[in-house]
Each structure stands twice: as C-alpha cells, then as structure tokens.
Amino acid sequence: MLWAILVYAAALAAAGLYFGRRVHAAADFFVASRGLPAGLLFSTFLAANLGAGATVGVAQLGYQYGLAAWWWVGSAGIGSLLLAYFVGPRIWAVAAEHDLYTVGDYLELRYSRSVRLLLASFLWLGSLAILAGQLIAMGFILEVAAGLPRAWGCALGGVLVTLYFAAGGLWGTARINLIQILVKGAGFCIAVPWVLREAGALGQGTPDPQAYLSVFGDPDAALGWALILIPSFLVSPGLLQKLFGARDAATVRRAVGAQGFVLLGYSFLPVLLGMAARALYPDLADAGLALPHVLAHALPTWIGGLLLAAIFSAEVSSADAVLFMISTSVARDLGQTLLKLPDAALLRWTRVTAVLAGAAGVALAVWLDSIIAALTLFYSLLTVTLFVPLLGGLYWSRPGPTAALASMLAGAAGALAFNSQIGIALAALAFLVFSPWRRPPGLQGRPPGRPSQLSRTDP
C-alpha cells in the first residue's frame, strides 16, 4: 500500500507543478482570475470540506456515538446550503465589484484595517491547528495501513501539499481537487458496502443500541457540533476566498449548493465505517484508530488500497485549502497591507509564506495527538470571532469598526472562559451595543448589504 500512495503522491505533485506553470499573477494564485466554472468550484469546495474531520475524525465519532456523528459533516452540508443561496452570492458581488482577494480585504473595506489585522491574528493561530489536524490524520492512516512512522506520514503529507499548492495556488489546486474528488468517491462508495457486510448488525454490544442507531442519539453532542460547524461553514475565510474565484453569482449558487447536497449524502459514509469498526473491533484502545483498523484488516488488498488513496486524497485536499487560507491571509494582510508589495513580489511572498506555513503545520502535527481537538479549536475560534461581524456587516449598514472589534474580542473571551455558544452570544451582544443608533455619514440612504455601501468608516 505504501508504494501505491507514494506513486499517487508523486502524480499529484507533478500535476501541481504542471498547473503552476500557468500562474503568473497574484490574481491567478488568490482567486483563479475569477474564472472558475461551476464544475471546478464544486470540486474544490467539496475537496476542502472532506478532510481529516470528515473521514478519520468522523469515523472516530461514529465509533463512539453512533449515527449521531452524522451531525459533524451534516452541519457542514447545512452551512454550505445557507452559504450557497444566501450569503455567497451577496459577498461574491462585493468582492467582484471591489476586486477583493481575501476576507481580510472585505473586513478592511467594510470596517477598518484594525479589524482586518485582528482577524488575521486569530486566523493564523486557528488555521495552523486545523492544518495540523489534516496532517495528523495522514500520519494515523499511513502508520496503521502502510507501516510508516506517524511523524514521517505527517511530513510526507505536508511536503506534498506545500509543493503543489505553492506552485499553483487556487488556479492549480482547483484542477487537482477534481482528480481527488473522483478518487474519494470511488474509494468510499466501494468500501462502505463491503465493510457493512463484514460487520453484520450495528450497535450490538453498545450500552444503548437504540440511541446508538439514532441520528439524535446524543442530543448534547449533536447540538454542540451543529452550533459550531454550521456558522463556521458560512464564514470560513478559505471557503469564501474560493467562492471569490467563481465566474459569477449564478455559479456560486449552482456549485456551492450542489456540493452542500453531496455533503449531506456523504455524511453517513464515514459514520457507518466507524460503527462497523466498533462491531468488528469493540475493544480498540483508541477510537481514533477505527478507520485505520478497518482499512488494514477488514478489506481485501485492492479495496483497502483504493480506500487508502481516497482517505489520503481527503486529507491532502483539505490541507491544501487550509494552507491556501493561511498563506494568502499572511501575504495579503501583512505583505501587501503593511509592506505595499507590488503584484510580482506579492506572488513570490505568498509562495514563501506557503512553504513556511507548511513546515509549521508539520511541526505542530508531530506535537499534537487528537484530530478532533485540533479541528474543534479552529472551528470554535473561527465562529466566535468572525460569524457576527461578517454577516452583520454584510446585511446591516450601521455597525462600524468599534462594533466589529468589540464583537471579535467578546466572542473570543467568552469562548475561552466558557464555551463557543456563550462566545457567539457575547459577540452578538457586543456588536449590538457598540453599533451606532444612527447610520455612519457615508452610508445614509443606502440599503444594508449592497456592494455600493461598503465604504470604510472610522470608529
């Protein structure tokens, strides 16, 4: 199996270098020159959303909680549909009119540079955690299925992702993601029926089989995942920036909406693999090894190799989305906003940043142990800091930079002191309290949320 993965990794790297030859400007790298058709936008969105959390992590939750683990990926699907039909077309229009590359660009346009830089600092910390989560999953899988030491597996994944992403940016990765989606679909659709047949009846031997087989079997866990993940997939900077690369608003609705429905259907597959792993291996010391054990012991070699390639594709494609988010944010928010780099220098700086972020992600992956812990840290931080000011600013003209800064700080403090739900509530309260009762001078008479109203205001 290891040789198959090495050959597959080499093919992805070669494709990335080939596509990278077509990237000559920052607009190609950041937003694919706003030319992505529906098919490529669909595949790059879906590839980003099917990563470590949606494969190894969800199988672990399925092993522990049963069908209630559906809410992890199911929430991503719900958030994607809301993004496709409500938020996405609106913010795409703003980005196209004002030539925005990143969510930081939007926040500076709508609020101020200080809001942009505060988000960037939160984003860099959280994004490194989620990048590490993807690489940890690669390490788990390659350790159990191919006998590769975990640290080496993390390093292999990190080098591969950094190589092809740094070469091609969004223009190149959107095309590589299409290949990865085909591999993922084939692997899971063939492996899941086979494993379910081997496992027999699911839920036997669990403390409460009826709850284990119910989507609402653990309501506290399901509600917690939904409250964190649905808002996260509405405002994720990495996803929104991919969306900025669409040809037009209609492409956003078609492509992002279609991948949202696919996510809802796919969401059961890794859960069922985790539940089957519990039926086959009820005494695993570490539930995080549920999917690797299925891969290594419950499948014939050819299906196991295909599923391994599918899972490896999932982790790699999601990792490149995170690397995209980190490197473009650092390059744009620091390199161009503060250093005023010209276009050619910005492209070089972004590639250097991608290499440095990839190395940092590998180091953090070797140090951390839990995929779900790493992903939960990122999603919680993203939700409590960005959800309220981004959507509030998009649909309401009155709030200015003071409201946005207060909301971000209150949300982070609430999450650290209590939990994400309280963090969101405090963020919304601060946003309302610090929003002026009268519209700022530059916004009077303009309907909330229209691109023309998004002029910068001062606190």
CSV table of C-alpha atoms in Angstrom, one decimal, residues 113 117 331-341:
chain,number,residue,atom,x,y,z
A,113,ARG,CA,-7.6,48.0,8.8
A,117,LEU,CA,-5.4,42.7,11.3
A,331,ALA,CA,0.7,37.5,2.4
A,332,ARG,CA,-2.2,39.9,1.7
A,333,ASP,CA,-2.7,41.2,5.3
A,334,LEU,CA,1.0,41.6,6.1
A,335,GLY,CA,2.8,41.6,2.8
A,336,GLN,CA,0.6,44.0,0.8
A,337,THR,CA,-1.3,45.8,3.5
A,338,LEU,CA,1.7,46.8,5.6
A,339,LEU,CA,4.7,46.4,3.2
A,340,LYS,CA,2.8,47.6,0.0
A,341,LEU,CA,4.3,44.8,-2.2
